[in-house]
């Protein structure tokens, strides 16, 4: 069965530090990849997505992610975080043999940015 | 524009009671999904609607769970004889229907219904 692994459950860092969150998936076929964010008290929002083309995708709020097919990875990065980036981040995958678009989520990474 | 809305935002019920959770998708979105977010299981897929039909019910955890969608719009998730393990946040998402097999469309999530079964 498909699984999505996020390497860290909790990350604490200071403002202006760089952030990288790891995501790996186990499916060997073609995938669509997403990062969603859930700010405190808010609902899930899309940060960025990869369907095809340039493996380096840029999203909102200065986030980017790189799809490395050979490593089954889709890591999220931000060069300099802000206090407002405190949130929970979810990696998600759609297996493209599944035309229904069912999202399979990782366990999430709680990110806390300290002033 | 209006996003996905869900009601109620919070629901407290007693074990054994039935509950109904409602989802209003974004206008024009023909695909609708229910997910569940719980401490032990993370975010799990429950059911998918394409229009009013549900071609994928594979995530429903038991036959106490059912869902319907009417008019290609509003969806209701019903949990019968609720159990304490049903306590979770139930999320609804909607999207345009993918025209390309194997390519999903971006799903937009509602705020969720927080269900507590006592």
PDB file of C-alpha atoms in Angstrom:
ATOM      1  CA  UNK A   1       0.000   0.000   0.000  1.00  0.00           C
ATOM      2  CA  UNK A   2       1.038   3.536  -0.667  1.00  0.00           C
ATOM      3  CA  UNK A   3       2.548   5.361   2.282  1.00  0.00           C
ATOM      4  CA  UNK A   4       3.760   8.871   2.816  1.00  0.00           C
ATOM      5  CA  UNK A   5       6.476   9.539   5.366  1.00  0.00           C
ATOM      6  CA  UNK A   6       7.351  12.852   6.899  1.00  0.00           C
ATOM      7  CA  UNK A   7      10.675  12.709   8.620  1.00  0.00           C
ATOM      8  CA  UNK A   8      10.096  15.050  11.501  1.00  0.00           C
ATOM      9  CA  UNK A   9       7.064  15.308  13.723  1.00  0.00           C
ATOM     10  CA  UNK A  10       8.168  18.506  15.443  1.00  0.00           C
ATOM     11  CA  UNK A  11      10.572  21.218  14.355  1.00  0.00           C
ATOM     12  CA  UNK A  12      11.484  24.273  16.403  1.00  0.00           C
ATOM     13  CA  UNK A  13      13.539  27.028  14.861  1.00  0.00           C
ATOM     14  CA  UNK A  14      14.225  30.734  15.163  1.00  0.00           C
ATOM     15  CA  UNK A  15      13.037  33.449  12.825  1.00  0.00           C
ATOM     16  CA  UNK A  16      15.259  33.889   9.772  1.00  0.00           C
ATOM     17  CA  UNK A  17      16.452  30.291   9.967  1.00  0.00           C
ATOM     18  CA  UNK A  18      16.062  28.064   6.943  1.00  0.00           C
ATOM     19  CA  UNK A  19      13.479  25.313   6.930  1.00  0.00           C
ATOM     20  CA  UNK A  20      13.491  21.988   5.165  1.00  0.00           C
ATOM     21  CA  UNK A  21      10.827  19.363   5.733  1.00  0.00           C
ATOM     22  CA  UNK A  22      11.293  15.924   4.324  1.00  0.00           C
ATOM     23  CA  UNK A  23       8.638  13.871   2.564  1.00  0.00           C
ATOM     24  CA  UNK A  24       9.009  10.452   0.987  1.00  0.00           C
ATOM     25  CA  UNK A  25       6.426   8.232  -0.613  1.00  0.00           C
ATOM     26  CA  UNK A  26       6.480   4.578  -1.461  1.00  0.00           C
ATOM     27  CA  UNK A  27       4.494   4.344  -4.695  1.00  0.00           C
ATOM     28  CA  UNK A  28       6.570   3.415  -7.723  1.00  0.00           C
ATOM     29  CA  UNK A  29       4.314   4.874 -10.395  1.00  0.00           C
ATOM     30  CA  UNK A  30       3.445   8.385 -11.397  1.00  0.00           C
ATOM     31  CA  UNK A  31       2.247  10.661  -8.623  1.00  0.00           C
ATOM     32  CA  UNK A  32       0.835  14.086  -8.015  1.00  0.00           C
ATOM     33  CA  UNK A  33       2.400  15.736  -4.966  1.00  0.00           C
ATOM     34  CA  UNK A  34       1.149  18.400  -2.598  1.00  0.00           C
ATOM     35  CA  UNK A  35       2.098  20.301   0.499  1.00  0.00           C
ATOM     36  CA  UNK A  36      -0.735  21.596   2.635  1.00  0.00           C
ATOM     37  CA  UNK A  37      -0.428  23.850   5.680  1.00  0.00           C
ATOM     38  CA  UNK A  38      -2.717  24.225   8.664  1.00  0.00           C
ATOM     39  CA  UNK A  39      -2.189  27.402  10.670  1.00  0.00           C
ATOM     40  CA  UNK A  40      -3.428  27.422  14.264  1.00  0.00           C
ATOM     41  CA  UNK A  41      -7.202  27.526  14.288  1.00  0.00           C
ATOM     42  CA  UNK A  42      -7.464  27.525  10.512  1.00  0.00           C
ATOM     43  CA  UNK A  43      -8.305  24.948   7.903  1.00  0.00           C
ATOM     44  CA  UNK A  44      -5.969  23.137   5.546  1.00  0.00           C
ATOM     45  CA  UNK A  45      -4.606  25.333   2.772  1.00  0.00           C
ATOM     46  CA  UNK A  46      -2.607  24.404  -0.286  1.00  0.00           C
ATOM     47  CA  UNK A  47       1.005  25.613  -0.210  1.00  0.00           C
ATOM     48  CA  UNK A  48       2.137  24.160  -3.507  1.00  0.00           C
ATOM     49  CA  UNK A  49       1.678  21.229  -5.843  1.00  0.00           C
ATOM     50  CA  UNK A  50       3.538  19.233  -8.441  1.00  0.00           C
ATOM     51  CA  UNK A  51       1.792  17.492 -11.319  1.00  0.00           C
ATOM     52  CA  UNK A  52       4.423  17.447 -14.048  1.00  0.00           C
ATOM     53  CA  UNK A  53       7.170  19.528 -15.642  1.00  0.00           C
ATOM     54  CA  UNK A  54       9.804  21.456 -13.707  1.00  0.00           C
ATOM     55  CA  UNK A  55      10.516  19.430 -10.564  1.00  0.00           C
ATOM     56  CA  UNK A  56      11.208  22.594  -8.591  1.00  0.00           C
ATOM     57  CA  UNK A  57       7.886  24.172  -7.742  1.00  0.00           C
ATOM     58  CA  UNK A  58       7.257  27.440  -6.016  1.00  0.00           C
ATOM     59  CA  UNK A  59       4.282  28.059  -3.800  1.00  0.00           C
ATOM     60  CA  UNK A  60       2.827  30.779  -1.669  1.00  0.00           C
ATOM     61  CA  UNK A  61       4.637  32.655   1.088  1.00  0.00           C
ATOM     62  CA  UNK A  62       8.108  31.923  -0.246  1.00  0.00           C
ATOM     63  CA  UNK A  63       7.895  28.150  -0.008  1.00  0.00           C
ATOM     64  CA  UNK A  64       9.283  25.825  -2.628  1.00  0.00           C
ATOM     65  CA  UNK A  65       9.594  22.090  -3.035  1.00  0.00           C
ATOM     66  CA  UNK A  66      11.682  19.805  -5.160  1.00  0.00           C
ATOM     67  CA  UNK A  67      10.477  16.544  -6.622  1.00  0.00           C
ATOM     68  CA  UNK A  68      13.279  14.003  -6.910  1.00  0.00           C
ATOM     69  CA  UNK A  69      11.808  10.986  -8.633  1.00  0.00           C
ATOM     70  CA  UNK A  70      14.801   8.731  -8.036  1.00  0.00           C
ATOM     71  CA  UNK A  71      14.537   9.347  -4.306  1.00  0.00           C
ATOM     72  CA  UNK A  72      10.734   9.266  -4.131  1.00  0.00           C
ATOM     73  CA  UNK A  73      10.976  12.574  -2.330  1.00  0.00           C
ATOM     74  CA  UNK A  74       9.215  15.920  -2.316  1.00  0.00           C
ATOM     75  CA  UNK A  75      10.944  18.062   0.275  1.00  0.00           C
ATOM     76  CA  UNK A  76       9.631  21.459   1.284  1.00  0.00           C
ATOM     77  CA  UNK A  77      11.958  24.410   1.807  1.00  0.00           C
ATOM     78  CA  UNK A  78      11.909  28.024   2.854  1.00  0.00           C
ATOM     79  CA  UNK A  79      15.139  30.023   3.049  1.00  0.00           C
ATOM     80  CA  UNK A  80      14.101  32.300   5.907  1.00  0.00           C
ATOM     81  CA  UNK A  81      11.124  31.569   8.123  1.00  0.00           C
ATOM     82  CA  UNK A  82       8.924  34.017   9.958  1.00  0.00           C
ATOM     83  CA  UNK A  83       6.994  33.674  13.186  1.00  0.00           C
ATOM     84  CA  UNK A  84       3.824  33.490  11.066  1.00  0.00           C
ATOM     85  CA  UNK A  85       5.062  30.232   9.530  1.00  0.00           C
ATOM     86  CA  UNK A  86       4.236  28.453  12.771  1.00  0.00           C
ATOM     87  CA  UNK A  87       1.834  25.756  11.611  1.00  0.00           C
ATOM     88  CA  UNK A  88       1.436  22.089  10.846  1.00  0.00           C
ATOM     89  CA  UNK A  89       2.626  21.004   7.424  1.00  0.00           C
ATOM     90  CA  UNK A  90       1.299  17.982   5.565  1.00  0.00           C
ATOM     91  CA  UNK A  91       2.734  16.254   2.554  1.00  0.00           C
ATOM     92  CA  UNK A  92       0.169  14.465   0.388  1.00  0.00           C
ATOM     93  CA  UNK A  93       0.256  12.212  -2.648  1.00  0.00           C
ATOM     94  CA  UNK A  94      -2.206  11.129  -5.315  1.00  0.00           C
ATOM     95  CA  UNK A  95      -1.403   7.914  -7.154  1.00  0.00           C
ATOM     96  CA  UNK A  96      -2.202   8.695 -10.758  1.00  0.00           C
ATOM     97  CA  UNK A  97      -3.638   5.250 -11.405  1.00  0.00           C
ATOM     98  CA  UNK A  98      -6.311   6.437  -9.031  1.00  0.00           C
ATOM     99  CA  UNK A  99      -8.355   8.774 -11.147  1.00  0.00           C
ATOM    100  CA  UNK A 100     -10.459   9.767  -8.192  1.00  0.00           C
ATOM    101  CA  UNK A 101      -7.726  11.953  -6.792  1.00  0.00           C
ATOM    102  CA  UNK A 102      -7.740  10.467  -3.313  1.00  0.00           C
ATOM    103  CA  UNK A 103      -5.140  12.291  -1.235  1.00  0.00           C
ATOM    104  CA  UNK A 104      -2.890  10.188   0.982  1.00  0.00           C
ATOM    105  CA  UNK A 105      -1.342  12.272   3.712  1.00  0.00           C
ATOM    106  CA  UNK A 106       1.784  12.048   5.774  1.00  0.00           C
ATOM    107  CA  UNK A 107       1.522  12.318   9.533  1.00  0.00           C
ATOM    108  CA  UNK A 108       2.325  16.012   9.496  1.00  0.00           C
ATOM    109  CA  UNK A 109       5.155  18.109  10.891  1.00  0.00           C
ATOM    110  CA  UNK A 110       4.459  20.680  13.570  1.00  0.00           C
ATOM    111  CA  UNK A 111       6.698  23.686  12.991  1.00  0.00           C
ATOM    112  CA  UNK A 112       7.208  26.280  15.695  1.00  0.00           C
ATOM    113  CA  UNK A 113       9.088  29.455  14.839  1.00  0.00           C
ATOM    114  CA  UNK A 114      10.330  31.421  17.814  1.00  0.00           C
ATOM    115  CA  UNK A 115      10.887  35.189  17.681  1.00  0.00           C
TER     116      UNK A 115
ATOM    117  CA  UNK B   1     -15.462  33.891  -3.188  1.00  0.00           C
ATOM    118  CA  UNK B   2     -17.099  31.371  -0.898  1.00  0.00           C
ATOM    119  CA  UNK B   3     -15.044  28.408   0.135  1.00  0.00           C
ATOM    120  CA  UNK B   4     -16.078  25.001   1.379  1.00  0.00           C
ATOM    121  CA  UNK B   5     -18.351  25.290   4.377  1.00  0.00           C
ATOM    122  CA  UNK B   6     -19.166  22.667   6.957  1.00  0.00           C
ATOM    123  CA  UNK B   7     -21.693  22.461   9.740  1.00  0.00           C
ATOM    124  CA  UNK B   8     -21.825  22.169  12.618  1.00  0.00           C
ATOM    125  CA  UNK B   9     -18.365  23.387  13.515  1.00  0.00           C
ATOM    126  CA  UNK B  10     -18.492  21.406  16.755  1.00  0.00           C
ATOM    127  CA  UNK B  11     -20.661  18.499  17.803  1.00  0.00           C
ATOM    128  CA  UNK B  12     -20.762  16.765  21.153  1.00  0.00           C
ATOM    129  CA  UNK B  13     -22.837  13.622  21.335  1.00  0.00           C
ATOM    130  CA  UNK B  14     -23.357  10.640  23.557  1.00  0.00           C
ATOM    131  CA  UNK B  15     -22.146   7.210  22.649  1.00  0.00           C
ATOM    132  CA  UNK B  16     -24.789   5.348  20.663  1.00  0.00           C
ATOM    133  CA  UNK B  17     -26.426   8.421  19.148  1.00  0.00           C
ATOM    134  CA  UNK B  18     -26.514   9.160  15.412  1.00  0.00           C
ATOM    135  CA  UNK B  19     -24.923  12.312  13.991  1.00  0.00           C
ATOM    136  CA  UNK B  20     -25.115  14.084  10.644  1.00  0.00           C
ATOM    137  CA  UNK B  21     -22.355  16.289   9.336  1.00  0.00           C
ATOM    138  CA  UNK B  22     -22.931  18.612   6.427  1.00  0.00           C
ATOM    139  CA  UNK B  23     -20.650  19.890   3.691  1.00  0.00           C
ATOM    140  CA  UNK B  24     -21.316  22.643   1.152  1.00  0.00           C
ATOM    141  CA  UNK B  25     -18.670  22.498  -1.576  1.00  0.00           C
ATOM    142  CA  UNK B  26     -17.412  25.339  -3.690  1.00  0.00           C
ATOM    143  CA  UNK B  27     -19.928  26.158  -6.393  1.00  0.00           C
ATOM    144  CA  UNK B  28     -19.091  24.350  -9.624  1.00  0.00           C
ATOM    145  CA  UNK B  29     -16.943  21.692  -7.993  1.00  0.00           C
ATOM    146  CA  UNK B  30     -18.261  18.292  -9.016  1.00  0.00           C
ATOM    147  CA  UNK B  31     -15.813  16.235  -6.946  1.00  0.00           C
ATOM    148  CA  UNK B  32     -16.285  16.043  -3.191  1.00  0.00           C
ATOM    149  CA  UNK B  33     -14.210  14.226  -0.604  1.00  0.00           C
ATOM    150  CA  UNK B  34     -14.574  13.420   3.069  1.00  0.00           C
ATOM    151  CA  UNK B  35     -11.523  12.936   5.253  1.00  0.00           C
ATOM    152  CA  UNK B  36     -11.059  12.371   8.960  1.00  0.00           C
ATOM    153  CA  UNK B  37      -8.309  13.865  11.112  1.00  0.00           C
ATOM    154  CA  UNK B  38      -7.666  12.159  14.411  1.00  0.00           C
ATOM    155  CA  UNK B  39      -4.784  12.044  16.853  1.00  0.00           C
ATOM    156  CA  UNK B  40      -4.004   8.411  16.386  1.00  0.00           C
ATOM    157  CA  UNK B  41      -4.584   8.056  12.659  1.00  0.00           C
ATOM    158  CA  UNK B  42      -3.677  11.404  11.148  1.00  0.00           C
ATOM    159  CA  UNK B  43      -5.568  12.439   8.014  1.00  0.00           C
ATOM    160  CA  UNK B  44      -7.503   9.591   6.427  1.00  0.00           C
ATOM    161  CA  UNK B  45      -9.615   9.433   3.283  1.00  0.00           C
ATOM    162  CA  UNK B  46     -13.203   8.322   3.857  1.00  0.00           C
ATOM    163  CA  UNK B  47     -15.258   8.660   0.675  1.00  0.00           C
ATOM    164  CA  UNK B  48     -15.295  10.365  -2.694  1.00  0.00           C
ATOM    165  CA  UNK B  49     -18.245  11.694  -4.695  1.00  0.00           C
ATOM    166  CA  UNK B  50     -18.341  12.364  -8.384  1.00  0.00           C
ATOM    167  CA  UNK B  51     -21.555  14.252  -8.845  1.00  0.00           C
ATOM    168  CA  UNK B  52     -24.085  12.361  -6.744  1.00  0.00           C
ATOM    169  CA  UNK B  53     -22.446   8.962  -6.998  1.00  0.00           C
ATOM    170  CA  UNK B  54     -19.750   7.593  -4.734  1.00  0.00           C
ATOM    171  CA  UNK B  55     -17.335   5.472  -6.773  1.00  0.00           C
ATOM    172  CA  UNK B  56     -14.904   5.169  -3.887  1.00  0.00           C
ATOM    173  CA  UNK B  57     -16.126   4.354  -0.380  1.00  0.00           C
ATOM    174  CA  UNK B  58     -13.012   2.449   0.514  1.00  0.00           C
ATOM    175  CA  UNK B  59     -12.103   4.629   3.468  1.00  0.00           C
ATOM    176  CA  UNK B  60     -15.326   4.326   5.429  1.00  0.00           C
ATOM    177  CA  UNK B  61     -14.240   2.597   8.646  1.00  0.00           C
ATOM    178  CA  UNK B  62     -17.400   0.607   9.260  1.00  0.00           C
ATOM    179  CA  UNK B  63     -20.980   0.153   8.092  1.00  0.00           C
ATOM    180  CA  UNK B  64     -22.031   2.691  10.727  1.00  0.00           C
ATOM    181  CA  UNK B  65     -20.676   5.345   8.376  1.00  0.00           C
ATOM    182  CA  UNK B  66     -22.587   6.454   5.304  1.00  0.00           C
ATOM    183  CA  UNK B  67     -22.702   9.500   3.106  1.00  0.00           C
ATOM    184  CA  UNK B  68     -24.861  10.926   0.402  1.00  0.00           C
ATOM    185  CA  UNK B  69     -24.782  13.838  -1.941  1.00  0.00           C
ATOM    186  CA  UNK B  70     -27.783  15.459  -3.529  1.00  0.00           C
ATOM    187  CA  UNK B  71     -28.100  17.793  -6.471  1.00  0.00           C
ATOM    188  CA  UNK B  72     -24.388  17.474  -7.118  1.00  0.00           C
ATOM    189  CA  UNK B  73     -23.813  19.869  -4.278  1.00  0.00           C
ATOM    190  CA  UNK B  74     -24.408  19.393  -0.561  1.00  0.00           C
ATOM    191  CA  UNK B  75     -23.159  16.223   1.070  1.00  0.00           C
ATOM    192  CA  UNK B  76     -24.092  14.660   4.393  1.00  0.00           C
ATOM    193  CA  UNK B  77     -21.921  12.239   6.318  1.00  0.00           C
ATOM    194  CA  UNK B  78     -23.912  10.170   8.791  1.00  0.00           C
ATOM    195  CA  UNK B  79     -22.464   8.193  11.649  1.00  0.00           C
ATOM    196  CA  UNK B  80     -24.859   5.808  13.319  1.00  0.00           C
ATOM    197  CA  UNK B  81     -24.504   4.508  16.856  1.00  0.00           C
ATOM    198  CA  UNK B  82     -21.465   6.670  17.489  1.00  0.00           C
ATOM    199  CA  UNK B  83     -18.525   5.256  19.401  1.00  0.00           C
ATOM    200  CA  UNK B  84     -15.808   7.089  21.305  1.00  0.00           C
ATOM    201  CA  UNK B  85     -13.271   6.160  18.629  1.00  0.00           C
ATOM    202  CA  UNK B  86     -15.324   8.190  16.150  1.00  0.00           C
ATOM    203  CA  UNK B  87     -14.156  11.364  17.899  1.00  0.00           C
ATOM    204  CA  UNK B  88     -12.182  13.329  15.340  1.00  0.00           C
ATOM    205  CA  UNK B  89     -12.291  16.304  13.019  1.00  0.00           C
ATOM    206  CA  UNK B  90     -14.226  15.470   9.866  1.00  0.00           C
ATOM    207  CA  UNK B  91     -13.002  17.409   6.853  1.00  0.00           C
ATOM    208  CA  UNK B  92     -14.685  17.957   3.559  1.00  0.00           C
ATOM    209  CA  UNK B  93     -12.874  18.986   0.391  1.00  0.00           C
ATOM    210  CA  UNK B  94     -14.040  19.767  -3.108  1.00  0.00           C
ATOM    211  CA  UNK B  95     -12.440  20.147  -6.490  1.00  0.00           C
ATOM    212  CA  UNK B  96     -13.178  20.327 -10.163  1.00  0.00           C
ATOM    213  CA  UNK B  97     -13.490  16.928 -11.739  1.00  0.00           C
ATOM    214  CA  UNK B  98     -10.259  15.868 -13.347  1.00  0.00           C
ATOM    215  CA  UNK B  99     -10.539  15.557 -17.098  1.00  0.00           C
ATOM    216  CA  UNK B 100      -7.323  13.614 -17.313  1.00  0.00           C
ATOM    217  CA  UNK B 101      -7.242  10.123 -15.934  1.00  0.00           C
ATOM    218  CA  UNK B 102      -4.555   9.911 -13.350  1.00  0.00           C
ATOM    219  CA  UNK B 103      -4.298  13.617 -12.708  1.00  0.00           C
ATOM    220  CA  UNK B 104      -5.982  14.961  -9.672  1.00  0.00           C
ATOM    221  CA  UNK B 105      -7.230  18.458  -9.285  1.00  0.00           C
ATOM    222  CA  UNK B 106      -6.409  20.689  -6.348  1.00  0.00           C
ATOM    223  CA  UNK B 107      -8.698  19.987  -3.414  1.00  0.00           C
ATOM    224  CA  UNK B 108      -9.938  22.851  -1.275  1.00  0.00           C
ATOM    225  CA  UNK B 109     -10.747  22.044   2.312  1.00  0.00           C
ATOM    226  CA  UNK B 110     -13.438  23.260   4.642  1.00  0.00           C
ATOM    227  CA  UNK B 111     -12.883  24.170   8.298  1.00  0.00           C
ATOM    228  CA  UNK B 112     -14.042  20.774   9.514  1.00  0.00           C
ATOM    229  CA  UNK B 113     -16.527  19.516  12.070  1.00  0.00           C
ATOM    230  CA  UNK B 114     -14.993  18.605  15.416  1.00  0.00           C
ATOM    231  CA  UNK B 115     -16.907  15.603  16.752  1.00  0.00           C
ATOM    232  CA  UNK B 116     -16.628  14.506  20.361  1.00  0.00           C
ATOM    233  CA  UNK B 117     -18.358  11.327  21.443  1.00  0.00           C
ATOM    234  CA  UNK B 118     -18.740  11.032  25.189  1.00  0.00           C
TER     235      UNK B 118
END
